[in-house]
Amino acid sequence: MSSATKDEKDLIQVHHATVRFAGDSGDGMQLVGSQFADISSLAGNAIRTLPDFPSEIRAPTGTLAGVSGFQLCFADEDVTTPGDAPYVLVAMNPAALKVNVRDIEPGGIIVVNEDEFNAKNLQKAGYASNPLEDSSLSAFRVIPVAMTRLNDEATRESGLPKSQAARCRNFFALGLMLWLYDRPVQPLLEWLIKKFYKTPAVMAANAASLRAGYNYANTAELFRIHFHIAPAKLPKGRYRRLTGNEAAALGCVAAAHRAARPLVYASYPITPASEILHELSNHKEFDVRVIQAEDEIAACCAAIGASFGGAIGITGTSGPGLALKTEAIGLAVMTELPLVVIDVQRAGPSTGMPTKTEQADLLMSLFGRPGESPAVVLAAATPADCFHIAFEAVRLATKYMTPVLVLSDSFLANSAEPFAIPDPDELPDLRIVLPPAASGFAPYARNPETLARPWAAPGTPGMEHRIGGLEKEDVTGMVTYDAANHRKMVGLRQQKIAGIANDIPPAQVHGPASGKLLVVGWGSTHGAIAAAVRQLQAEGKPVSRVHLRYINPLPRNLGEVFSGFETILVLENNLGQLKTLLCSQFKGDIRACNKVEGRPFLIREVRAAIEEII
Amino acid sequence: MTTGLPITPAADGPAADCVRELTRKDFQTPQEVRWCPGCGDFAILAQVQKLLPSLGIPRSQFVFVSGIGCSSRFPYYVNTYGFHTIHGRAPAVATGVKCANPDLSVWVVTGDGDSLSIGTNHLIHCLRRNVDVKILLFNNRIYGLTKGQYSPTSEFGKKTKSSPLGTIEQPIRPIQMALAAEATFVARTLASDTVHLSATLAAAAKHRGAAFVEILQNCRVFNDGAFDEMGSRGDVDLRIELVHGKPLRFGVNGAKGIIQKNLEPSVVDLSSDPASEANLLVHDQRASSPALASLLADLEPPDFPLTIGVFRDLERPTYDGLLQTQIASAVAQRGQGDLRKLLNAGTTWEVD
């Protein structure tokens, strides 16, 4: 705890808070945002974070295009989204204010670095007059702080040149926020020591700025009151914060480890999936073999080749890349090889909005291949769930000898939440034991229970065989165009995937099992739906929800679940793709609520959609 | 290092597979060979099936990967592991196979349409990475399986079903392309010359790294006689065999030779100009610069004989080898991956 004094009377207990740090892309907003998230996690809060990067790598400083933001929501209760509207905005320059002010909760606090509100910066941000001086911000409590000057003062003794010391301003802002939310300074000082032990001057300057910000908030009575958020009641265990992409990568490593096989991850760089490639490139000691392929097609083909070779073959991409992998995924369907394809969806069509989120690849994942080409499709619900879904994808791919498509999206990929660290020994054992080769090895002789064919990798004596994209005779795997055989094989491939419904959990209804309205979600809509439905249930409204992590096959009890409700409302970030699928399989009043703005649903939007029906 | 792959002993066991002397018959499959009568592919299949048992590698360690086209049916006819993949992608699939299990002997069988049109990208990258795979490109200068359209190696002006007035495209030169991709083994041979074919395949098999072999192969049905003017019928005036360290001579009794001046090659007749013998180009397949190989690859009838043989054969680290080295060094530095440690890395906190 800091030695700074506090007047406990001014400390207000609140249940949750949403804070957004915004500044120029060079202002270090991602760094202080994630540090604030760590501090809040250590304090026991539930937390969700979401960065908002500019799409340009180096947009001109001070411009609207160069604004970088980091939002976090933390609470003493379950948090499922990064928050609808920030209560506090930290804006490091006029452009950051301009871009973010429309999202701030009315009555909220805006902390600005007033030193940056000069004529030049105001003009760059497109302000005709200084918003700190006109009445345009009257709906908010604006707290101007001379961060540039105060930071200069604070870092003077550090020994850093002035231009370099100026870059510590983000820690001054962080210091202000630590005081506002009653967070200790000490863990951050320790982190700075660890991070900058090689450059003591940088460490000293950042530490000085951080303390100065904290003390200034305290002694200048900037905020009059400050807030405390008690620890949340999270399930017991050890936690760390992970983004969806980090979690997916760890899930792949864990699954290959539990399968006792090397992991071959072949991928072509693409936003927003590249972090999986980066993360996996760092784990070579786990025998992770990363191939940065020449294109999306090669990446998928190399993963298929690796699977044929007996490794865990995985490829990752986003929508445009998934389109290119189409033919290769069909090959994996036909040859019945395990393959995991992770699609971190982004707004399309075509190049679309690469950094923005959407869920519009669902039908492509299910049906976007030539021929009758069934594959398993899974969808991660939360950032941490990306770990479990990736693991589950490997389990199903290897057990059933099938491609598995994993749907994530830009929102899950970049958003972070606490991940309950599993005991690796308690993760399912994914080792596949080949039956010993009898004299007549047959590449398409199926396991009667799973309908999977044997995974006999090259190098295994006595099981030499040929596979390929041509239709194969049942059992023997010989090439054949026989009509009856084709009908049988199309059926077998379909039955194999459909049968997986018996190996996955049934759909679980949150709330009453019957009633007026059932809200159905899949993928990253989980957070907003869960929060909205919980709020409405607490208000006594007749609404339940179900969340689908398995899209193909669907949970076996879904029809039964639907039959208990008058209306089914499907929420998704597309024009109704899951709804179309559900309407093709189930009867009833199935309605859609869609959002295609490149942004996730807000809790209040989900509430409004539900309230319109009940 | 070990591959970590679970190996299940087979009924007749690995020992039986290794100890027994393998023969050509061991590499034949029950699948009926369905190439057209007289197709050059038969000769290549026969030579490969003869070569494999001589390599001292257990049958189960071979993998044949192909794309789409007449040539790509090849894996079905070789009794090893085989993968008939999709059009043009065999080098990418083979890269995955080799990375999954570097102990395997991986072969790619492809054609001029498969790997010089739809899959050119993968061929180039497989070669530049020096993945330890042997790539046999059957070049018949025509699309056979789709019944007779021109291919990327068809000569300019060629009349086919899809070019009734003649093509308006310059052909790709496969050897030049492989050299530009810095392939470490580049060779050309003829399906019609089984002795040369067999020796070239053996040299490719011996090479560690990506080996690229262009095999000129006659399509009896859609492009018959395509290589008659290139010495495919054994005319020694029409072709010149490259031999490492030897001067470039051809014709009856080696009476003709190749010299160069300012990188312009020309043919000399040594019977009328014996003094030129000292100036003959000498083949060096180990030259690190591809300049000489490139100059030789350009020679073809009618002005020159066709060059066949090994243009280039260099030792360079392989992609799969370097991949294994990086993994071994990561293990040496950090220890064998510990999943518990990995999952618990970074900032963690306990909830009681």
Short mmCIF file of N, CA and C in Angstrom, two decimals, chain A residues 38 41-42 234-241 250 253-254 257 260-262 282-287 289-295 297-298 301-302 304-306 308-311 327-328 331 335 337 387 418 421-425 434 437 456-461 463-470 472 478-479 481, chain B residues 2-14 17 29-31 59-61 63 73 75-76 78-87 89 92-93 95-97 99-102 104 121-122 125 129 319 323-324 326-327 330-331 334-340 342-352:
data_model
loop_
_atom_site.label_atom_id
_atom_site.label_comp_id
_atom_site.label_asym_id
_atom_site.label_seq_id
_atom_site.Cartn_x
_atom_site.Cartn_y
_atom_site.Cartn_z
N ASP A 38 -4.00 -5.87 -14.62
CA ASP A 38 -3.28 -6.81 -13.75
C ASP A 38 -3.48 -6.46 -12.28
N SER A 41 -6.85 -7.42 -11.25
CA SER A 41 -6.94 -8.88 -11.11
C SER A 41 -6.32 -9.32 -9.80
N LEU A 42 -5.15 -8.75 -9.50
CA LEU A 42 -4.46 -9.11 -8.25
C LEU A 42 -5.30 -8.71 -7.04
N LEU A 234 -14.90 -15.30 -7.35
CA LEU A 234 -14.56 -16.20 -8.46
C LEU A 234 -14.36 -17.59 -7.89
N PRO A 235 -14.59 -18.62 -8.70
CA PRO A 235 -14.30 -19.97 -8.22
C PRO A 235 -12.84 -20.08 -7.79
N LYS A 236 -12.62 -20.89 -6.77
CA LYS A 236 -11.29 -21.07 -6.19
C LYS A 236 -10.31 -21.56 -7.27
N GLY A 237 -9.09 -21.10 -7.15
CA GLY A 237 -8.08 -21.58 -8.08
C GLY A 237 -7.07 -20.52 -8.44
N ARG A 238 -6.13 -20.90 -9.30
CA ARG A 238 -5.11 -19.96 -9.75
C ARG A 238 -5.53 -19.42 -11.12
N TYR A 239 -5.34 -18.14 -11.29
CA TYR A 239 -5.79 -17.47 -12.51
C TYR A 239 -4.65 -16.71 -13.18
N ARG A 240 -4.82 -16.48 -14.48
CA ARG A 240 -3.99 -15.51 -15.20
C ARG A 240 -4.88 -14.87 -16.25
N ARG A 241 -4.44 -13.75 -16.76
CA ARG A 241 -5.23 -13.06 -17.76
C ARG A 241 -4.77 -13.47 -19.15
N LEU A 250 -2.35 -21.64 -26.43
CA LEU A 250 -2.03 -22.54 -25.31
C LEU A 250 -2.87 -23.82 -25.38
N VAL A 253 -1.14 -26.15 -27.77
CA VAL A 253 0.06 -26.76 -27.17
C VAL A 253 -0.36 -27.85 -26.18
N ALA A 254 -1.34 -27.51 -25.34
CA ALA A 254 -1.77 -28.46 -24.30
C ALA A 254 -2.33 -29.73 -24.94
N HIS A 257 0.38 -31.86 -26.43
CA HIS A 257 1.12 -32.45 -25.32
C HIS A 257 0.37 -33.66 -24.77
N ALA A 260 0.57 -36.56 -26.92
CA ALA A 260 1.94 -37.07 -27.05
C ALA A 260 2.39 -37.09 -28.51
N ARG A 261 2.06 -36.05 -29.22
CA ARG A 261 2.49 -35.92 -30.62
C ARG A 261 3.02 -34.52 -30.84
N PRO A 262 3.91 -34.37 -31.83
CA PRO A 262 4.36 -33.00 -32.14
C PRO A 262 3.20 -32.17 -32.69
N ASN A 282 6.90 -19.33 -30.04
CA ASN A 282 7.71 -19.21 -28.82
C ASN A 282 7.77 -20.48 -27.99
N HIS A 283 7.16 -21.55 -28.46
CA HIS A 283 7.09 -22.74 -27.59
C HIS A 283 7.73 -23.96 -28.23
N LYS A 284 8.89 -23.73 -28.83
CA LYS A 284 9.57 -24.83 -29.53
C LYS A 284 9.97 -25.96 -28.58
N GLU A 285 10.17 -25.64 -27.30
CA GLU A 285 10.58 -26.70 -26.37
C GLU A 285 9.46 -27.72 -26.15
N PHE A 286 8.26 -27.38 -26.63
CA PHE A 286 7.16 -28.35 -26.58
C PHE A 286 7.06 -29.13 -27.90
N ASP A 287 8.13 -29.07 -28.69
CA ASP A 287 8.12 -29.71 -30.01
C ASP A 287 7.01 -29.12 -30.88
N ARG A 289 6.19 -27.24 -34.02
CA ARG A 289 6.86 -27.00 -35.29
C ARG A 289 6.02 -26.01 -36.10
N VAL A 290 6.48 -24.77 -36.16
CA VAL A 290 5.70 -23.73 -36.83
C VAL A 290 6.20 -23.53 -38.25
N ILE A 291 5.28 -23.57 -39.18
CA ILE A 291 5.61 -23.29 -40.58
C ILE A 291 4.89 -22.01 -40.98
N GLN A 292 5.65 -20.95 -41.27
CA GLN A 292 5.01 -19.78 -41.86
C GLN A 292 4.95 -20.03 -43.36
N ALA A 293 3.79 -20.42 -43.83
CA ALA A 293 3.65 -20.91 -45.20
C ALA A 293 3.63 -19.76 -46.20
N GLU A 294 3.75 -20.12 -47.48
CA GLU A 294 3.78 -19.10 -48.54
C GLU A 294 2.41 -18.53 -48.82
N ASP A 295 1.36 -19.24 -48.45
CA ASP A 295 0.01 -18.70 -48.60
C ASP A 295 -0.96 -19.53 -47.76
N ILE A 297 -3.38 -21.44 -48.67
CA ILE A 297 -3.62 -22.79 -49.17
C ILE A 297 -2.49 -23.70 -48.70
N ALA A 298 -1.26 -23.23 -48.86
CA ALA A 298 -0.11 -24.03 -48.44
C ALA A 298 -0.17 -24.30 -46.94
N CYS A 301 -2.59 -27.04 -46.42
CA CYS A 301 -2.06 -28.29 -46.98
C CYS A 301 -0.92 -28.84 -46.12
N ALA A 302 -0.07 -27.96 -45.62
CA ALA A 302 1.03 -28.42 -44.76
C ALA A 302 0.48 -29.02 -43.47
N ILE A 304 -2.40 -30.49 -43.18
CA ILE A 304 -2.96 -31.79 -43.56
C ILE A 304 -1.83 -32.82 -43.74
N GLY A 305 -0.76 -32.39 -44.40
CA GLY A 305 0.40 -33.28 -44.58
C GLY A 305 0.95 -33.71 -43.23
N ALA A 306 1.01 -32.76 -42.30
CA ALA A 306 1.52 -33.07 -40.95
C ALA A 306 0.62 -34.08 -40.26
N PHE A 308 -1.31 -36.29 -41.74
CA PHE A 308 -1.05 -37.57 -42.41
C PHE A 308 0.24 -38.18 -41.83
N GLY A 309 1.21 -37.31 -41.57
CA GLY A 309 2.49 -37.75 -41.02
C GLY A 309 2.44 -38.11 -39.55
N GLY A 310 1.28 -37.97 -38.91
CA GLY A 310 1.13 -38.43 -37.53
C GLY A 310 1.22 -37.33 -36.50
N ALA A 311 1.39 -36.09 -36.92
CA ALA A 311 1.47 -34.99 -35.96
C ALA A 311 0.07 -34.38 -35.79
N GLU A 327 -10.73 -25.77 -50.51
CA GLU A 327 -10.50 -27.01 -51.24
C GLU A 327 -9.69 -28.00 -50.40
N ALA A 328 -8.72 -27.45 -49.66
CA ALA A 328 -7.88 -28.33 -48.84
C ALA A 328 -8.67 -28.95 -47.70
N LEU A 331 -10.32 -31.85 -48.91
CA LEU A 331 -9.41 -33.00 -49.01
C LEU A 331 -9.32 -33.74 -47.67
N THR A 335 -10.25 -37.56 -47.18
CA THR A 335 -9.23 -38.52 -46.73
C THR A 335 -9.41 -38.87 -45.26
N LEU A 337 -8.76 -37.24 -42.43
CA LEU A 337 -7.59 -36.96 -41.61
C LEU A 337 -7.96 -35.93 -40.55
N PHE A 387 -9.13 -21.51 -25.14
CA PHE A 387 -8.25 -22.61 -24.71
C PHE A 387 -9.00 -23.93 -24.79
N PRO A 418 -9.88 -13.36 -16.95
CA PRO A 418 -9.15 -14.34 -16.14
C PRO A 418 -9.38 -15.75 -16.66
N ILE A 421 -6.53 -21.53 -14.43
CA ILE A 421 -5.47 -22.41 -14.94
C ILE A 421 -5.78 -23.86 -14.58
N PRO A 422 -5.92 -24.70 -15.59
CA PRO A 422 -6.25 -26.10 -15.27
C PRO A 422 -5.01 -26.88 -14.82
N ASP A 423 -5.26 -27.97 -14.11
CA ASP A 423 -4.18 -28.89 -13.78
C ASP A 423 -3.94 -29.73 -15.03
N PRO A 424 -2.73 -29.64 -15.61
CA PRO A 424 -2.50 -30.34 -16.88
C PRO A 424 -2.79 -31.84 -16.80
N ASP A 425 -2.57 -32.42 -15.60
CA ASP A 425 -2.80 -33.87 -15.47
C ASP A 425 -4.29 -34.20 -15.52
N LEU A 434 -3.26 -47.19 -31.87
CA LEU A 434 -3.62 -47.93 -33.08
C LEU A 434 -3.79 -49.40 -32.75
N ALA A 437 -1.51 -54.18 -36.27
CA ALA A 437 -1.85 -54.55 -37.64
C ALA A 437 -2.06 -56.05 -37.77
N ALA A 456 -3.02 -44.44 -39.39
CA ALA A 456 -1.74 -45.14 -39.52
C ALA A 456 -0.76 -44.24 -40.24
N ALA A 457 0.16 -43.68 -39.49
CA ALA A 457 1.08 -42.69 -40.06
C ALA A 457 2.21 -43.38 -40.82
N PRO A 458 2.71 -42.73 -41.87
CA PRO A 458 3.90 -43.25 -42.57
C PRO A 458 5.00 -43.52 -41.55
N GLY A 459 5.74 -44.57 -41.80
CA GLY A 459 6.75 -44.98 -40.84
C GLY A 459 6.29 -46.20 -40.05
N THR A 460 4.97 -46.46 -40.08
CA THR A 460 4.44 -47.62 -39.37
C THR A 460 4.54 -48.84 -40.30
N PRO A 461 5.38 -49.81 -39.96
CA PRO A 461 5.53 -50.96 -40.86
C PRO A 461 4.25 -51.76 -40.94
N MET A 463 1.51 -51.14 -42.53
CA MET A 463 0.25 -50.42 -42.75
C MET A 463 0.35 -49.48 -43.96
N GLU A 464 1.29 -49.76 -44.85
CA GLU A 464 1.44 -48.92 -46.03
C GLU A 464 0.10 -48.85 -46.77
N HIS A 465 -0.30 -47.63 -47.10
CA HIS A 465 -1.56 -47.47 -47.82
C HIS A 465 -1.55 -46.13 -48.55
N ARG A 466 -2.49 -45.98 -49.46
CA ARG A 466 -2.61 -44.76 -50.25
C ARG A 466 -3.97 -44.14 -49.97
N ILE A 467 -3.96 -42.83 -49.79
CA ILE A 467 -5.23 -42.10 -49.67
C ILE A 467 -5.19 -40.93 -50.66
N GLY A 468 -6.32 -40.29 -50.83
CA GLY A 468 -6.35 -39.16 -51.76
C GLY A 468 -7.74 -38.60 -51.91
N GLY A 469 -7.84 -37.58 -52.74
CA GLY A 469 -9.10 -36.88 -52.90
C GLY A 469 -10.14 -37.62 -53.73
N LEU A 470 -9.73 -38.67 -54.43
CA LEU A 470 -10.70 -39.45 -55.21
C LEU A 470 -11.56 -40.30 -54.26
N LYS A 472 -13.18 -43.26 -52.42
CA LYS A 472 -12.55 -44.52 -52.05
C LYS A 472 -13.60 -45.59 -51.77
N MET A 478 -9.59 -48.46 -52.01
CA MET A 478 -9.23 -48.45 -53.43
C MET A 478 -10.07 -47.39 -54.14
N VAL A 479 -9.49 -46.77 -55.18
CA VAL A 479 -10.23 -45.75 -55.94
C VAL A 479 -11.40 -46.41 -56.65
N TYR A 481 -15.46 -45.41 -58.65
CA TYR A 481 -16.55 -44.50 -58.99
C TYR A 481 -17.89 -45.22 -58.91
N THR B 2 14.44 -37.93 -31.77
CA THR B 2 13.26 -38.75 -32.06
C THR B 2 12.10 -37.84 -32.45
N THR B 3 11.15 -38.42 -33.10
CA THR B 3 10.04 -37.61 -33.59
C THR B 3 8.89 -37.57 -32.58
N GLY B 4 8.97 -38.41 -31.59
CA GLY B 4 7.90 -38.43 -30.60
C GLY B 4 6.64 -39.10 -31.11
N LEU B 5 6.70 -39.73 -32.26
CA LEU B 5 5.50 -40.35 -32.79
C LEU B 5 5.30 -41.73 -32.20
N PRO B 6 4.07 -42.05 -31.83
CA PRO B 6 3.83 -43.39 -31.31
C PRO B 6 3.92 -44.40 -32.45
N ILE B 7 4.72 -45.37 -32.29
CA ILE B 7 4.87 -46.39 -33.32
C ILE B 7 4.29 -47.69 -32.77
N THR B 8 3.33 -48.20 -33.47
CA THR B 8 2.74 -49.47 -33.06
C THR B 8 3.39 -50.58 -33.87
N PRO B 9 3.97 -51.58 -33.21
CA PRO B 9 4.60 -52.64 -33.98
C PRO B 9 3.58 -53.36 -34.85
N ALA B 10 3.95 -53.64 -36.07
CA ALA B 10 3.05 -54.34 -36.97
C ALA B 10 3.20 -55.84 -36.80
N ALA B 11 2.27 -56.58 -37.39
CA ALA B 11 2.28 -58.03 -37.24
C ALA B 11 3.59 -58.62 -37.74
N ASP B 12 4.04 -58.16 -38.93
CA ASP B 12 5.29 -58.74 -39.42
C ASP B 12 6.51 -57.95 -38.96
N GLY B 13 6.26 -56.88 -38.20
CA GLY B 13 7.31 -56.20 -37.46
C GLY B 13 8.28 -55.41 -38.33
N PRO B 14 8.88 -54.37 -37.73
CA PRO B 14 9.82 -53.56 -38.48
C PRO B 14 11.05 -54.33 -38.88
N ASP B 17 10.70 -56.09 -42.07
CA ASP B 17 10.67 -55.14 -43.16
C ASP B 17 12.09 -54.73 -43.57
N THR B 29 1.54 -52.30 -56.47
CA THR B 29 0.26 -52.37 -55.75
C THR B 29 -0.77 -53.12 -56.59
N PRO B 30 -1.84 -53.57 -55.92
CA PRO B 30 -2.89 -54.26 -56.68
C PRO B 30 -3.71 -53.31 -57.55
N GLN B 31 -3.58 -51.99 -57.34
CA GLN B 31 -4.37 -51.05 -58.13
C GLN B 31 -3.94 -51.14 -59.60
N ARG B 59 10.44 -50.07 -46.46
CA ARG B 59 9.34 -49.66 -47.32
C ARG B 59 8.38 -48.69 -46.62
N SER B 60 8.20 -48.92 -45.32
CA SER B 60 7.24 -48.09 -44.59
C SER B 60 7.72 -46.65 -44.38
N GLN B 61 8.98 -46.39 -44.72
CA GLN B 61 9.52 -45.03 -44.52
C GLN B 61 9.35 -44.14 -45.75
N VAL B 63 7.20 -42.07 -48.54
CA VAL B 63 5.89 -41.43 -48.76
C VAL B 63 5.91 -40.78 -50.13
N ARG B 73 -1.39 -39.77 -60.48
CA ARG B 73 -1.92 -41.08 -60.07
C ARG B 73 -0.81 -41.97 -59.52
N PRO B 75 1.21 -42.28 -56.94
CA PRO B 75 1.25 -42.91 -55.60
C PRO B 75 0.39 -44.16 -55.49
N TYR B 76 -0.72 -44.21 -56.26
CA TYR B 76 -1.58 -45.39 -56.14
C TYR B 76 -0.88 -46.66 -56.61
N VAL B 78 2.46 -47.32 -56.20
CA VAL B 78 3.70 -47.63 -55.46
C VAL B 78 3.31 -48.12 -54.07
N ASN B 79 3.71 -49.30 -53.73
CA ASN B 79 3.28 -49.89 -52.46
C ASN B 79 4.11 -49.37 -51.29
N THR B 80 3.85 -48.10 -50.97
CA THR B 80 4.43 -47.47 -49.78
C THR B 80 3.29 -46.62 -49.23
N TYR B 81 3.62 -45.64 -48.38
CA TYR B 81 2.60 -44.66 -48.02
C TYR B 81 2.44 -43.68 -49.17
N GLY B 82 1.22 -43.31 -49.48
CA GLY B 82 0.98 -42.41 -50.60
C GLY B 82 -0.17 -41.46 -50.33
N PHE B 83 -0.07 -40.29 -50.90
CA PHE B 83 -1.11 -39.27 -50.69
C PHE B 83 -1.33 -38.53 -52.01
N HIS B 84 -2.48 -38.80 -52.63
CA HIS B 84 -2.90 -38.14 -53.86
C HIS B 84 -3.70 -36.90 -53.43
N THR B 85 -3.11 -35.74 -53.50
CA THR B 85 -3.74 -34.56 -52.86
C THR B 85 -4.54 -33.75 -53.87
N ILE B 86 -4.46 -32.44 -53.80
CA ILE B 86 -5.25 -31.59 -54.70
C ILE B 86 -4.32 -30.82 -55.63
N HIS B 87 -4.92 -30.19 -56.62
CA HIS B 87 -4.17 -29.66 -57.75
C HIS B 87 -3.11 -28.64 -57.34
N ARG B 89 -0.82 -28.68 -55.03
CA ARG B 89 -0.44 -28.47 -53.63
C ARG B 89 0.50 -29.54 -53.05
N ALA B 92 3.38 -28.49 -50.79
CA ALA B 92 2.96 -27.97 -49.48
C ALA B 92 2.60 -29.13 -48.55
N VAL B 93 1.87 -30.10 -49.07
CA VAL B 93 1.51 -31.27 -48.25
C VAL B 93 2.78 -32.02 -47.85
N THR B 95 5.72 -30.87 -47.49
CA THR B 95 6.45 -30.09 -46.47
C THR B 95 5.89 -30.43 -45.08
N GLY B 96 4.57 -30.53 -44.99
CA GLY B 96 3.95 -30.88 -43.72
C GLY B 96 4.33 -32.29 -43.27
N VAL B 97 4.33 -33.23 -44.22
CA VAL B 97 4.69 -34.61 -43.89
C VAL B 97 6.12 -34.67 -43.36
N CYS B 99 7.92 -32.28 -42.07
CA CYS B 99 8.08 -31.60 -40.78
C CYS B 99 7.51 -32.46 -39.65
N ALA B 100 6.46 -33.22 -39.94
CA ALA B 100 5.88 -34.09 -38.92
C ALA B 100 6.84 -35.23 -38.58
N ASN B 101 7.50 -35.75 -39.59
CA ASN B 101 8.40 -36.88 -39.35
C ASN B 101 9.60 -36.80 -40.31
N PRO B 102 10.67 -36.11 -39.88
CA PRO B 102 11.83 -35.90 -40.76
C PRO B 102 12.55 -37.19 -41.13
N LEU B 104 11.27 -39.66 -42.59
CA LEU B 104 10.66 -40.26 -43.78
C LEU B 104 11.40 -39.84 -45.05
N ASN B 121 3.66 -21.57 -57.12
CA ASN B 121 4.04 -20.95 -55.85
C ASN B 121 4.65 -21.95 -54.88
N HIS B 122 3.95 -23.08 -54.71
CA HIS B 122 4.40 -24.07 -53.72
C HIS B 122 5.72 -24.71 -54.13
N HIS B 125 8.57 -22.29 -53.37
CA HIS B 125 8.86 -22.14 -51.94
C HIS B 125 9.43 -23.42 -51.34
N ARG B 129 13.16 -23.22 -49.69
CA ARG B 129 13.32 -23.62 -48.28
C ARG B 129 14.26 -24.80 -48.14
N TYR B 319 15.45 -27.40 -44.53
CA TYR B 319 14.42 -26.74 -43.71
C TYR B 319 14.04 -27.61 -42.53
N LEU B 323 14.65 -26.90 -38.60
CA LEU B 323 13.49 -26.90 -37.69
C LEU B 323 13.81 -27.78 -36.47
N GLN B 324 14.37 -28.95 -36.74
CA GLN B 324 14.73 -29.86 -35.65
C GLN B 324 15.83 -29.26 -34.77
N GLN B 326 16.40 -26.07 -34.21
CA GLN B 326 15.83 -25.02 -33.34
C GLN B 326 15.07 -25.64 -32.17
N ILE B 327 14.35 -26.72 -32.44
CA ILE B 327 13.61 -27.38 -31.36
C ILE B 327 14.60 -27.96 -30.34
N ALA B 330 16.02 -25.18 -28.29
CA ALA B 330 15.03 -24.67 -27.32
C ALA B 330 14.93 -25.63 -26.13
N VAL B 331 14.96 -26.92 -26.42
CA VAL B 331 14.89 -27.92 -25.33
C VAL B 331 16.15 -27.83 -24.48
N ARG B 334 15.76 -24.44 -22.43
CA ARG B 334 14.65 -24.29 -21.49
C ARG B 334 14.21 -25.59 -20.87
N GLY B 335 14.79 -26.69 -21.34
CA GLY B 335 14.35 -27.99 -20.85
C GLY B 335 13.13 -28.44 -21.64
N GLN B 336 12.85 -29.73 -21.55
CA GLN B 336 11.68 -30.29 -22.22
C GLN B 336 10.44 -29.53 -21.75
N GLY B 337 9.54 -29.19 -22.68
CA GLY B 337 8.37 -28.39 -22.34
C GLY B 337 7.59 -28.94 -21.14
N ASP B 338 7.32 -28.07 -20.18
CA ASP B 338 6.58 -28.46 -18.97
C ASP B 338 5.24 -27.72 -19.02
N LEU B 339 4.19 -28.45 -19.29
CA LEU B 339 2.88 -27.84 -19.51
C LEU B 339 2.41 -27.04 -18.29
N ARG B 340 2.69 -27.57 -17.10
CA ARG B 340 2.26 -26.88 -15.88
C ARG B 340 2.91 -25.51 -15.80
N LEU B 342 4.13 -23.77 -18.30
CA LEU B 342 3.63 -22.91 -19.39
C LEU B 342 2.28 -22.29 -19.03
N LEU B 343 1.39 -23.12 -18.50
CA LEU B 343 0.06 -22.61 -18.18
C LEU B 343 0.11 -21.60 -17.03
N ASN B 344 1.10 -21.74 -16.17
CA ASN B 344 1.20 -20.86 -15.00
C ASN B 344 2.15 -19.69 -15.23
N ALA B 345 2.56 -19.46 -16.48
CA ALA B 345 3.53 -18.39 -16.76
C ALA B 345 2.86 -17.01 -16.65
N GLY B 346 3.69 -15.97 -16.52
CA GLY B 346 3.19 -14.60 -16.48
C GLY B 346 2.61 -14.25 -15.11
N THR B 347 1.84 -13.17 -15.07
CA THR B 347 1.24 -12.74 -13.81
C THR B 347 0.06 -13.66 -13.47
N THR B 348 0.14 -14.31 -12.33
CA THR B 348 -0.97 -15.17 -11.91
C THR B 348 -1.43 -14.74 -10.52
N TRP B 349 -2.64 -15.12 -10.17
CA TRP B 349 -3.13 -14.83 -8.83
C TRP B 349 -4.04 -15.95 -8.36
N GLU B 350 -4.11 -16.04 -7.06
CA GLU B 350 -4.83 -17.16 -6.45
C GLU B 350 -6.17 -16.64 -5.90
N VAL B 351 -7.24 -17.36 -6.13
CA VAL B 351 -8.51 -17.04 -5.50
C VAL B 351 -8.83 -18.15 -4.52
N ASP B 352 -9.02 -17.76 -3.25
CA ASP B 352 -9.28 -18.79 -2.22
C ASP B 352 -10.77 -18.96 -1.99
#
